[in-house]
Short mmCIF file of C-alpha atoms in Angstrom, two decimals:
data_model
loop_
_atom_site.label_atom_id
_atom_site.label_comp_id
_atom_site.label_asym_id
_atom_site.label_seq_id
_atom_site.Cartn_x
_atom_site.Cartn_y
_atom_site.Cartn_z
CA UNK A 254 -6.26 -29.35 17.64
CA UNK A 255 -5.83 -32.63 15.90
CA UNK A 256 -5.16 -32.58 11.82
CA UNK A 257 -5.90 -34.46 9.01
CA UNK A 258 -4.00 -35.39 6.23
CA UNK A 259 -5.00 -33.72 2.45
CA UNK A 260 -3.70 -34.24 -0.74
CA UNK A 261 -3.59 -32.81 -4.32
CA UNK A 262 -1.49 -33.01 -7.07
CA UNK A 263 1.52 -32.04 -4.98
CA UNK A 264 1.25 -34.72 -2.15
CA UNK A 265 0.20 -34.93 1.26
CA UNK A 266 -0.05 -31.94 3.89
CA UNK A 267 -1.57 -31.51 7.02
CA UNK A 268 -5.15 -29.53 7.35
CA UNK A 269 -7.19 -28.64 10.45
CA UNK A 270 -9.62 -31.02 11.64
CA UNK A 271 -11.67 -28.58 12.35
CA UNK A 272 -11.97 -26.54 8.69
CA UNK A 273 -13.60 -27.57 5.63
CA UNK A 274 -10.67 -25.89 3.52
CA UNK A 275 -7.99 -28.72 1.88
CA UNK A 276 -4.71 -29.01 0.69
CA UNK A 277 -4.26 -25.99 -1.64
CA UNK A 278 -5.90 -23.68 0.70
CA UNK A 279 -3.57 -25.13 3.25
CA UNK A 280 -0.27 -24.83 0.81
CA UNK A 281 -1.53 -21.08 0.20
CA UNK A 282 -2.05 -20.21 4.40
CA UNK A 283 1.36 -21.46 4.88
CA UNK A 284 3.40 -19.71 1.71
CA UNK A 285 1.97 -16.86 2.22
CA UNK A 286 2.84 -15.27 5.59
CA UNK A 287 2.68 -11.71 4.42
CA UNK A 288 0.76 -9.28 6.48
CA UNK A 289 -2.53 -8.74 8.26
CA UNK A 290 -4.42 -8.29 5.15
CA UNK A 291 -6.90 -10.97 4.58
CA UNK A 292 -9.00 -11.66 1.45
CA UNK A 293 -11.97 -9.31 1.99
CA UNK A 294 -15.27 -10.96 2.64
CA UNK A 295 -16.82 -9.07 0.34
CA UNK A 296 -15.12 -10.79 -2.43
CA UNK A 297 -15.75 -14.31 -0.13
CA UNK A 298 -19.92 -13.14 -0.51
CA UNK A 299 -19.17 -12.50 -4.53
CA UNK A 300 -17.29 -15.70 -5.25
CA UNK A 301 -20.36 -17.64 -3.29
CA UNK A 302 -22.65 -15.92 -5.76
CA UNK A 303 -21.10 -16.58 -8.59
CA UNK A 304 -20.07 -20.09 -7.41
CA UNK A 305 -23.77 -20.54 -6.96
CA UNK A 306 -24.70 -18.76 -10.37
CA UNK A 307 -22.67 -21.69 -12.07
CA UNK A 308 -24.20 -24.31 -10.30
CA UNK A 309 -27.27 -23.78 -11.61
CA UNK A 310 -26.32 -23.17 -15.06
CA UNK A 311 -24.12 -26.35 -15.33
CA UNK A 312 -27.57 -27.93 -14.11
CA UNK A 313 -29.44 -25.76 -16.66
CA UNK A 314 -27.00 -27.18 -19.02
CA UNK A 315 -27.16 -30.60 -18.06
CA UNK A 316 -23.68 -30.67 -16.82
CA UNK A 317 -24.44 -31.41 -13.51
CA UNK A 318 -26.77 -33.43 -11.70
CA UNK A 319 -29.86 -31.68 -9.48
CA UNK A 320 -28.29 -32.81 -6.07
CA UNK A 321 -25.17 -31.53 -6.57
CA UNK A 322 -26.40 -27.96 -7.59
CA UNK A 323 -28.88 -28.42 -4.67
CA UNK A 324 -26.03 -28.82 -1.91
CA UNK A 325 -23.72 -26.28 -3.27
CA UNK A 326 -25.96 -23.49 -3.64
CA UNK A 327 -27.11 -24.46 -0.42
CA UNK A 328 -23.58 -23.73 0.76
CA UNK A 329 -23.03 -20.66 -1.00
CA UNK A 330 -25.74 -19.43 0.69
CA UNK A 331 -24.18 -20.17 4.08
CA UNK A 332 -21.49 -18.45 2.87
CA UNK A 333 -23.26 -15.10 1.66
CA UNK A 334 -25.18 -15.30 5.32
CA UNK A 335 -21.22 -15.52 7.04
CA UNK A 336 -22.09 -18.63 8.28
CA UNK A 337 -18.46 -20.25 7.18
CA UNK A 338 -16.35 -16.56 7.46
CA UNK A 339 -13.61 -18.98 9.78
CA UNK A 340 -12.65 -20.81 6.83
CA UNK A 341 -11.30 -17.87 4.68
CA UNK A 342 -8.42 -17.38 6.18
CA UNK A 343 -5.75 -16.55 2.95
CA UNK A 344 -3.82 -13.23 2.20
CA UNK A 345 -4.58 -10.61 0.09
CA UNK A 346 -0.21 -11.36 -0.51
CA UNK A 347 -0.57 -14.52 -2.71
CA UNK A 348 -0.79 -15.89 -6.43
CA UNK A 349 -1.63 -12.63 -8.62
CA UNK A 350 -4.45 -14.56 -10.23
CA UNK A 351 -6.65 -15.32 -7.33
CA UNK A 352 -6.03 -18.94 -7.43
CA UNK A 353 -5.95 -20.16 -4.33
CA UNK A 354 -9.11 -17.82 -3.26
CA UNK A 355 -10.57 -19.84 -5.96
CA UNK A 356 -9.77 -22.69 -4.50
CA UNK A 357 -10.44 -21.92 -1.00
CA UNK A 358 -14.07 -21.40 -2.43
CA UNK A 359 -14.02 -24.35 -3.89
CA UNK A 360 -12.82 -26.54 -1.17
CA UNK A 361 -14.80 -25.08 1.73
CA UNK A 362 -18.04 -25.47 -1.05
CA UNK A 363 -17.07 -29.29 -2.01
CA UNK A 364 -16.28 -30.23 2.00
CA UNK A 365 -19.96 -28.57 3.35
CA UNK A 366 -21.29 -29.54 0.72
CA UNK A 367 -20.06 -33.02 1.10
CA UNK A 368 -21.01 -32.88 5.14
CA UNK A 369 -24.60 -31.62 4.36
CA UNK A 370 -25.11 -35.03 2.02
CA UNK A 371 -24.85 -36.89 5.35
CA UNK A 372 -21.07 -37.98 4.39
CA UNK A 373 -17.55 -37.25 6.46
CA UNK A 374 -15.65 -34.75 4.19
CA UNK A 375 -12.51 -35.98 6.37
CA UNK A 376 -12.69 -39.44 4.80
CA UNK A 377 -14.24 -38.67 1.35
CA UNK A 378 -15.51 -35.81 -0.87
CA UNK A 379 -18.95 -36.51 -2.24
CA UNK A 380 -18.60 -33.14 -3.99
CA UNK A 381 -15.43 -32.29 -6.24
CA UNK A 382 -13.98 -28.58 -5.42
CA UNK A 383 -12.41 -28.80 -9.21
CA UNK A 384 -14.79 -30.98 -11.03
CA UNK A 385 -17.91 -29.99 -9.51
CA UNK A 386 -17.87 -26.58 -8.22
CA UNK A 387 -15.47 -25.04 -9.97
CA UNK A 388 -17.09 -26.94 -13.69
CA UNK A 389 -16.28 -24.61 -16.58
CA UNK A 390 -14.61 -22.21 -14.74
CA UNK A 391 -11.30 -20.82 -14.25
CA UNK A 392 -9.45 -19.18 -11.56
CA UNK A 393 -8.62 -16.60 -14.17
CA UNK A 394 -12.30 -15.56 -15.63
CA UNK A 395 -14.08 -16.34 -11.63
CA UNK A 396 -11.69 -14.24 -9.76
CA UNK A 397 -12.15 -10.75 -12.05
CA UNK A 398 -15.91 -11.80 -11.69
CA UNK A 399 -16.31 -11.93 -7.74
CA UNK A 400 -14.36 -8.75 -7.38
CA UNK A 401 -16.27 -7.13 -9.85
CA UNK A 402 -19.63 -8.35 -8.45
CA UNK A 403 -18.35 -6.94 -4.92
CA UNK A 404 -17.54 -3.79 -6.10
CA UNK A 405 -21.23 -3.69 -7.30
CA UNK A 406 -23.07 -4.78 -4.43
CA UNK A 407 -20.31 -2.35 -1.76
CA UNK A 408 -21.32 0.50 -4.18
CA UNK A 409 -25.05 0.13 -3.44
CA UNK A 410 -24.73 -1.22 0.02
CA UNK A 411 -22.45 1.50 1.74
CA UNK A 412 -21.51 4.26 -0.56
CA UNK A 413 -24.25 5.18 -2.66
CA UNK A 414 -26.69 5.61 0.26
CA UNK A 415 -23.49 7.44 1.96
CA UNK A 416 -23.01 9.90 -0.92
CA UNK A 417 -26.62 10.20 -0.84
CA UNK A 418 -26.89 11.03 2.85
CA UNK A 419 -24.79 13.73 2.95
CA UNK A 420 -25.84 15.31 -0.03
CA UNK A 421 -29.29 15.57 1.18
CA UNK A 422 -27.86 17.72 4.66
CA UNK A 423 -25.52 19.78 2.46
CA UNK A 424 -28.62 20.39 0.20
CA UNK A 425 -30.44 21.13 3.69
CA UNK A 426 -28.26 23.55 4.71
CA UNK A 427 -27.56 24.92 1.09
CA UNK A 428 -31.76 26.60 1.60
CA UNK A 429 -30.90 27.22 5.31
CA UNK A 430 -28.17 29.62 4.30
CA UNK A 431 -29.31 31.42 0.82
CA UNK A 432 -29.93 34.27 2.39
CA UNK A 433 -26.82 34.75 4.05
CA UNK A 434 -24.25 37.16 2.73
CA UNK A 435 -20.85 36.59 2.87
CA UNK A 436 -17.08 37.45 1.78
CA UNK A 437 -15.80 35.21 -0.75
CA UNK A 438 -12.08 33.81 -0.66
CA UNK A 439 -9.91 33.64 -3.85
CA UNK A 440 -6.23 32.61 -3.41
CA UNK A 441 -6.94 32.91 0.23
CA UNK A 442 -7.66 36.15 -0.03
CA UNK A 443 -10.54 38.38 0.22
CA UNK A 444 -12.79 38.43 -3.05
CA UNK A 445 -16.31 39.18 -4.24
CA UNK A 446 -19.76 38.59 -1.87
CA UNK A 447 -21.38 35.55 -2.23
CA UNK A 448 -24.08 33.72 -0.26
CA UNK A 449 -22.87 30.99 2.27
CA UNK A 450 -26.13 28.63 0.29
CA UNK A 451 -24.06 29.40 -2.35
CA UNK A 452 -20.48 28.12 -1.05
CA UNK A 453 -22.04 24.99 0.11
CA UNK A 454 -24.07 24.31 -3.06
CA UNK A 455 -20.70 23.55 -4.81
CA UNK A 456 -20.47 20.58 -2.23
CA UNK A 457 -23.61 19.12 -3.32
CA UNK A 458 -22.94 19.35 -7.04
CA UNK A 459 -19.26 17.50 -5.68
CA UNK A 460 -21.42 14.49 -4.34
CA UNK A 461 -23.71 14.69 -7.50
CA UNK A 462 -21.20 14.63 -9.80
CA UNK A 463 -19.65 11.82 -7.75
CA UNK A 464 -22.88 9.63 -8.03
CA UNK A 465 -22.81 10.36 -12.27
CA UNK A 466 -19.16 9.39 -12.42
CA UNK A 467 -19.83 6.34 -10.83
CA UNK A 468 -22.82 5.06 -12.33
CA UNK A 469 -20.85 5.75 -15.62
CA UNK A 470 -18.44 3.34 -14.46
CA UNK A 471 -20.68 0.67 -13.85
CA UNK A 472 -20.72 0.30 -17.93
CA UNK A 473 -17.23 -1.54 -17.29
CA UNK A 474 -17.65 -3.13 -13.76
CA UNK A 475 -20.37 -4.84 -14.71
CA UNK A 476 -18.85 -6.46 -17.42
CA UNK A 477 -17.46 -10.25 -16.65
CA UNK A 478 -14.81 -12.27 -17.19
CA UNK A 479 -16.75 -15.52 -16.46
CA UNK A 480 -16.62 -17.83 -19.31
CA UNK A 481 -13.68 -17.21 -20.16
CA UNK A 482 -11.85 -19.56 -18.29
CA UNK A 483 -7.95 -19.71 -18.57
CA UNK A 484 -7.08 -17.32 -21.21
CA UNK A 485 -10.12 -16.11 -22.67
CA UNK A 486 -10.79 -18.52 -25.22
CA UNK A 487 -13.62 -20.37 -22.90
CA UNK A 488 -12.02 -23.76 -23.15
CA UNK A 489 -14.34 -26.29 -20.92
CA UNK A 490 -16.95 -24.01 -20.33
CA UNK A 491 -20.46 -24.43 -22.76
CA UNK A 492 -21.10 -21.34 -25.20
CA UNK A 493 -23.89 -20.11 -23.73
CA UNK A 494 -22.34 -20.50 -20.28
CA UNK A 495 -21.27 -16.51 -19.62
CA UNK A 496 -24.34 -15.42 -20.79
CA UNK A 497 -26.82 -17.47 -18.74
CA UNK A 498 -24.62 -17.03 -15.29
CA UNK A 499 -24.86 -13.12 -15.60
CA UNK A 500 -28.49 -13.55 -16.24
CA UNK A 501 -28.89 -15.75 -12.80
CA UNK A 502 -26.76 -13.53 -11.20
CA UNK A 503 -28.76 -10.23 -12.01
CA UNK A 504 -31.63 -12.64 -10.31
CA UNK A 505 -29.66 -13.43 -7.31
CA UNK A 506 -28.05 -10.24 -6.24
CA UNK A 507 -30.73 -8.15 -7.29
CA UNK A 508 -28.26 -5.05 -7.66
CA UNK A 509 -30.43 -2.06 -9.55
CA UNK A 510 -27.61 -2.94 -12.09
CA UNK A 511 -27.07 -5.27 -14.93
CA UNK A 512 -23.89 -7.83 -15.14
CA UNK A 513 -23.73 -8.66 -18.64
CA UNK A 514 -21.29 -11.48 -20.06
CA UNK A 515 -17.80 -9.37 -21.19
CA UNK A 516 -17.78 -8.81 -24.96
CA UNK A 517 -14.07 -9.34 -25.37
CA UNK A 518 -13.35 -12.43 -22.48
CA UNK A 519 -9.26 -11.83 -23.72
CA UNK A 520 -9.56 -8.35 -22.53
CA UNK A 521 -11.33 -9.43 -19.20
CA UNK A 522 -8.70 -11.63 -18.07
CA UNK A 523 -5.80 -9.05 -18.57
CA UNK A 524 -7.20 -5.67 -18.50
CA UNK A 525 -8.50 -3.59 -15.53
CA UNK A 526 -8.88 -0.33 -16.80
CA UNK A 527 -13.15 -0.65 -15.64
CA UNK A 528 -10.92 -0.78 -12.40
CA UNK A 529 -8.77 1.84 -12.58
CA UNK A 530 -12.00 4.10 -14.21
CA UNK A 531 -14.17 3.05 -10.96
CA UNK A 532 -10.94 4.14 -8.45
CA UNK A 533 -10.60 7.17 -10.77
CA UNK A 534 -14.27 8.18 -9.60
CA UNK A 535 -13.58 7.05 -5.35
CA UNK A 536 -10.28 8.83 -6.21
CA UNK A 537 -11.97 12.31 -7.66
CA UNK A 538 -14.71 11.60 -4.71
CA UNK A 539 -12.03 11.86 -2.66
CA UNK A 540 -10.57 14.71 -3.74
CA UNK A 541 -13.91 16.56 -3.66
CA UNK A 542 -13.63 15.59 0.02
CA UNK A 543 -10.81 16.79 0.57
CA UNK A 544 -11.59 20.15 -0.17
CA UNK A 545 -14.54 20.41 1.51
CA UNK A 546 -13.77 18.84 4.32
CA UNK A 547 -10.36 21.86 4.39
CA UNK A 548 -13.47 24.61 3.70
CA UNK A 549 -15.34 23.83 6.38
CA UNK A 550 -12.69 23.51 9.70
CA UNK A 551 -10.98 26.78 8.41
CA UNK A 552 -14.06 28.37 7.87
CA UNK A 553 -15.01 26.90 11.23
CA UNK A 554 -11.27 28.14 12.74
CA UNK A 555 -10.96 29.90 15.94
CA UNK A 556 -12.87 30.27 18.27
CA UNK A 557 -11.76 33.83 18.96
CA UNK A 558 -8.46 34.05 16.48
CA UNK A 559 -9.62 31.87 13.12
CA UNK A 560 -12.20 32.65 10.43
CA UNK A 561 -14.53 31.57 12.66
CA UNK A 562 -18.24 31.97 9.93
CA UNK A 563 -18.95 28.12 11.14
CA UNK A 564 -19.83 26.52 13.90
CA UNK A 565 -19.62 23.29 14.06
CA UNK A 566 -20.51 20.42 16.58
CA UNK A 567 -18.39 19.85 19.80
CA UNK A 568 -17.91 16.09 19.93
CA UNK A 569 -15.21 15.38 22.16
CA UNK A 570 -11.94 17.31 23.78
CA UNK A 571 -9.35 18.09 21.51
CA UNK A 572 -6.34 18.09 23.85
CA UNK A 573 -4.48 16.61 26.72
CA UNK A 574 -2.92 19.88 28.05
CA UNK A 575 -4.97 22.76 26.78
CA UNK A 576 -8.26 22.59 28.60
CA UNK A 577 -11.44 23.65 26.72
CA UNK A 578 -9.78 23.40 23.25
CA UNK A 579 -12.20 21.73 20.56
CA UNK A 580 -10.75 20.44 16.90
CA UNK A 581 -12.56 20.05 13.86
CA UNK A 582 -11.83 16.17 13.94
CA UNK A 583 -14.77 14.65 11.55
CA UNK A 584 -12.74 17.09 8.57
CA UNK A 585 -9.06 15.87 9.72
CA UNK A 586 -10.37 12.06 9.95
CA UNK A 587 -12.14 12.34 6.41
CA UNK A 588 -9.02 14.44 5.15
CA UNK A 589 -6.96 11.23 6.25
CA UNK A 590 -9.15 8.77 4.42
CA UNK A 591 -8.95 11.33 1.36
CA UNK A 592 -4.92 10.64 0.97
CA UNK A 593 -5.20 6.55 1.55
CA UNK A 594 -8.11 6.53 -1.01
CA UNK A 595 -5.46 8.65 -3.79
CA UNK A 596 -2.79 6.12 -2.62
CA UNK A 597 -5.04 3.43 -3.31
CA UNK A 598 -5.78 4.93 -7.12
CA UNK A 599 -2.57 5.17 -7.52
CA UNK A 600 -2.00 1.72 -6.27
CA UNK A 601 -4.98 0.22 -8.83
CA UNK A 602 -3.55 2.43 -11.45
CA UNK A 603 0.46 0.54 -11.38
CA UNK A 604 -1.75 -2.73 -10.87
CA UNK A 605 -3.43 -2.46 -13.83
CA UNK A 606 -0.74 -1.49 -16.09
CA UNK A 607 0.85 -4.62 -15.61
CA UNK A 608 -1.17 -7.57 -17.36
CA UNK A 609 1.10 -9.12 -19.44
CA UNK A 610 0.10 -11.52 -22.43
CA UNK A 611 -3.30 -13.32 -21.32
CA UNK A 612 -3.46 -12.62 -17.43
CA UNK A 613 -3.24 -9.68 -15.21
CA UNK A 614 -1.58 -11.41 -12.06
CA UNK A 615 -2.29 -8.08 -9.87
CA UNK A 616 -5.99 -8.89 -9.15
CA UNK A 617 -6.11 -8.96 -5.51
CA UNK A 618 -4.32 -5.99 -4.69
CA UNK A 619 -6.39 -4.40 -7.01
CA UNK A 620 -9.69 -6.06 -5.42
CA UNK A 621 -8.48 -5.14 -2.06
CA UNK A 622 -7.37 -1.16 -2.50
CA UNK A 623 -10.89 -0.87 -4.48
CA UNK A 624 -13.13 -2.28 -1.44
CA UNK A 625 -11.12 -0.31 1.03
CA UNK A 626 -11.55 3.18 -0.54
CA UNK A 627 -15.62 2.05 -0.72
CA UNK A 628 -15.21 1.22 2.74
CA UNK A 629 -13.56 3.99 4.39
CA UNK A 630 -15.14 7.24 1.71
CA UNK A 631 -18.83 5.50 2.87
CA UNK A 632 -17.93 5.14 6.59
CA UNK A 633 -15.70 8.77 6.77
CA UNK A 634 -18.83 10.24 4.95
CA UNK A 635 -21.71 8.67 7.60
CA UNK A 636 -19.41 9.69 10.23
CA UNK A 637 -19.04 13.64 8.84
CA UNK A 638 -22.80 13.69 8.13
CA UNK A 639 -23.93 12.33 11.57
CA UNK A 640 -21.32 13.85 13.71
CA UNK A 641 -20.70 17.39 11.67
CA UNK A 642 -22.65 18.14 8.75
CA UNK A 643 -25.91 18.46 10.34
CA UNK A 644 -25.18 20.61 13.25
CA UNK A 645 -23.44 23.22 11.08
CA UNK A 646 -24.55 26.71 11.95
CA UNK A 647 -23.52 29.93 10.38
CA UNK A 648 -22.03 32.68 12.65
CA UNK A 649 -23.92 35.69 11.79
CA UNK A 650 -21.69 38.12 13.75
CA UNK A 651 -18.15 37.45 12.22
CA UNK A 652 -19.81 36.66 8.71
CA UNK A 653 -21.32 40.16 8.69
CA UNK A 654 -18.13 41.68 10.18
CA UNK A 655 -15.55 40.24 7.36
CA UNK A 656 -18.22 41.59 5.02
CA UNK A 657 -18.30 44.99 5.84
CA UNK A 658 -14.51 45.20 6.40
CA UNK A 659 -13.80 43.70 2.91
CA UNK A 660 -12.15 45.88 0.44
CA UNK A 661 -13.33 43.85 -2.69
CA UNK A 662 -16.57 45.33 -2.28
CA UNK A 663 -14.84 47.80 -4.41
CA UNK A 664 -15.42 45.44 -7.62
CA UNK A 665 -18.85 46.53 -7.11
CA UNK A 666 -17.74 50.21 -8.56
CA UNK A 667 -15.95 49.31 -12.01
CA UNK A 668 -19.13 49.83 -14.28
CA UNK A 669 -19.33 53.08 -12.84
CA UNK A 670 -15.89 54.82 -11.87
CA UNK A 671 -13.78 51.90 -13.80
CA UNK A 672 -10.75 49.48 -12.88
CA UNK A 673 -8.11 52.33 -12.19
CA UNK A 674 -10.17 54.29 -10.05
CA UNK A 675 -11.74 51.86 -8.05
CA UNK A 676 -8.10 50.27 -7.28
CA UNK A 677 -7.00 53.76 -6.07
CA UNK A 678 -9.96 53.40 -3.39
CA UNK A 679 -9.34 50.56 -1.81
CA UNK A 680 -5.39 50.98 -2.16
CA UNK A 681 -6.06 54.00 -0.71
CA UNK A 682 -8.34 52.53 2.18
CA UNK A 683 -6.26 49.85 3.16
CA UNK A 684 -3.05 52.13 3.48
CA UNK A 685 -4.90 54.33 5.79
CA UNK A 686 -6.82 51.86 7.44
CA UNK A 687 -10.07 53.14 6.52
CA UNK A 688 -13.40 52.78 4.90
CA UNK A 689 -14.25 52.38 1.28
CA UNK A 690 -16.79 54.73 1.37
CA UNK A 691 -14.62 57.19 3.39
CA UNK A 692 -11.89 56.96 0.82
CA UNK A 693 -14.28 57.34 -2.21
CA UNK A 694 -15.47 60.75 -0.39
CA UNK A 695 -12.24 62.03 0.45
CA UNK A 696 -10.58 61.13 -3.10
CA UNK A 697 -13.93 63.12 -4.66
CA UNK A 698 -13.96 60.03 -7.05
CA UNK A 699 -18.07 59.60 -5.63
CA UNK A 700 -20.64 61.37 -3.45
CA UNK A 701 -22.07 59.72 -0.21
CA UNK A 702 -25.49 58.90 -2.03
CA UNK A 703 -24.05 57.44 -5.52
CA UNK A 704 -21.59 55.24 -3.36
CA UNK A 705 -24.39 53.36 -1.10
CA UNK A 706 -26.60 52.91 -4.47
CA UNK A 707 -23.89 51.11 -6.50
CA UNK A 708 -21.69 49.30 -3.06
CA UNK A 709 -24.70 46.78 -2.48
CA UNK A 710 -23.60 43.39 -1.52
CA UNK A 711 -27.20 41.97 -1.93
CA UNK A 712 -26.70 42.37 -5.59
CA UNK A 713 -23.25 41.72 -5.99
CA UNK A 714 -23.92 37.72 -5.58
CA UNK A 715 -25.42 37.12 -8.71
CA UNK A 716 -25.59 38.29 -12.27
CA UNK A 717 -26.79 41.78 -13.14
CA UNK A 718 -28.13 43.61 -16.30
#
């Protein structure tokens, strides 16, 4: 593949002949060896939105002329439609600020741009990546923008409707088993009756309270940088500049929330606690999770030595020597993506504390940990819905079984015999290996007919007068 020759205000370097990035794009790609990680294309479909948000304000403005804001936003919209995803190659490893993301933007932007007004962008740029595109901006006010924009749009796109999903089935199958009786589990022992409708309606109020937390976070996220520019004192960029691109934006991404120019742009460019309060909700999603995901494959243990109340789908084998065995895999893969989303809180957490002075130089790391626990809680959470959730099935026989072997039916009897007494029962039973009921008769503590009235698990799920 044959090269060109770039320069900026460091000299000459070789480029691809074949790319529309340029020379700082190129510096960054070869500085920055470090990892696999590559700048998400979410935040690659936010920059081009805001890119093409400023366009048309500068126009709006009169800073820039019709043609030029034509031919970039006709480029950013090749972008958002992954038309030009080959020429965002950098790291998530590089400059702390974002910089040369900017500038990646701004490059492949000013090169297409220059291409699609009939001229070679090899031999001259028609459009200027830093005078043109990137006009009243900063690396330092865009950057905190586009990650905050893809945060938004990710939210809506994959995890809201995923949250929402599985709610609905847990909902479904918190009617399909109200009337179901069964032993409850305190400290993993046996406790008090409750319904198995009502065990999984604390999983829907999980995902509820997950989609409150989040839309209370929005308050922050939504909140830009833009503006701005290098240290928050908008030097370059026109007044009203910050206002009008959140109001285009809100017109181009047509998110069911509201960006709103940042009130404070000093506290935009260094702060990310909106950040760390939106990975604080994936992060208490996660935990939520967690715990259900635990509930249901030991409640769904055995087949013929575990808890065994559940059953849930059989999706594929679950071992190379055992024949027949079956593992509750949709609970151990979302229990995995549980502990890499709390790694990645704590990640965005460390980020965050460190903006010193003017800047926060921990943006992409902070960018990239937040899009991957979006990623992987929506995908783990299609995947436990579709492949788990909805073929859950109670199993009547062991449910009823653990419920008529518990001894902490036995709370059912302290308005009427008290604490002491009923202790001595089942004490008394479990010793011996018997029966409440048999021990109550043979301690002469009740009679036969007084012990059925008041030992009724029906009623022992719910208050009573």
């Amino acid at each position: 593949m044959d090269d060109r020759i770039e320069k900026d205000t460091m000299g000459e370097i070789k480029v691809p002949n074949d790319k529309y990035w340029a020379a700082q794009t190129q510096r960054s790609l070869e500085n920055f060896p470090i990892g696999i990680e590559k700048m998400p294309k979410e935040i690659i479909k936010a920059f081009a939105y805001l890119k093409k948000s400023c366009a048309i304000v500068n126009f709006d403005l009169k800073k820039l002329p019709i043609e030029k804001k034509d031919v970039i936003s006709k480029v950013c919209d090749e972008i958002i439609e992954g038309k030009l995803d080959d020429n965002f190659p950098l790291a998530v490893w590089q400059t702390g600020s974002g910089t040369q993301s900017n500038m990646n933007l701004n490059e492949v932007i000013a090169s297409r741009a220059t291409e699609l007004l009939g001229k070679d962008f090899r031999v001259e740029k028609l459009i200027h990546p830093n005078d043109d595109v990137n006009k009243g901006q900063s690396s330092n006010d865009t950057y905190p923008s586009a990650m905050r924009i893809a945060f938004v749009l990710e939210l809506q796109k994959q995890l809201i409707p995923s949250i929402n999903k599985l709610k609905t089935t847990l909902e479904n199958k918190t009617k399909e088993f109200e009337d179901i009786i069964k032993i409850g589990r305190t400290h993993l022992q046996d406790a008090t009756p409750l319904t198995l409708g009502q065990e999984f309606s604390a999983y829907v109020e999980m995902l509820e309270k997950a989609l409150n937390q989040i839309d209370d976070s929005m308050k922050y996220i939504c909140e830009l940088a833009i503006g701005g520019t290098a240290v928050g004192t908008g030097l370059n960029s026109h007044p009203d500049f910050s206002r009008l691109v959140c109001e285009n934006l809100n017109i181009n991404t047509n998110t069911n929330y509201k960006f709103i120019s940042h009130p404070n742009k000093f506290h935009s460019l260094t702060s990310h606690d909106g950040e760390v309060f939106l990975s604080g909700a994936l992060n208490a999603l996660a935990s939520n999770l967690m715990k259900m995901a635990n509930d249901i494959r030991w409640l769904a243990s055995g087949p013929r030595c575990g808890i065994g109340e559940l059953n849930i789908p059989e999706n594929e084998p679950g071992s190379s020597i055992m024949p027949g065995k079956v593992n509750p895999t949709q609970s151990e893969a979302m229990t995995m993506v549980a502990v890499q989303v709390m790694g990645n809180h704590t990640t965005v957490s460390i980020s965050a504390s460190q903006g010193n002075f003017e800047l926060n130089v921990f943006k992409p790391v902070i960018a990239y940990n937040i899009l991957q626990s979006i990623r992987l809680l929506s995908d783990t959470m299609k995947a436990f819905n579709d492949n788990c959730a909805v073929g859950i099935s109670a199993n009547n026989k062991n449910i009823e079984k653990y419920l008529n072997d518990s001894l902490m039916l036995v709370t059912a009897l302290n308005p009427y015999i008290g604490y002491e007494k009923a202790a001595l029962i089942a004490k008394t039973a479990h010793k011996n290996g018997t029966t409440l009921k048999e021990e109550a008769l043979r301690l002469g503590i009740l009679s036969e007919k007084e012990f059925e009235e008041y030992v009724k698990p029906q009623e022992m799920v719910r208050p009573k007068i």
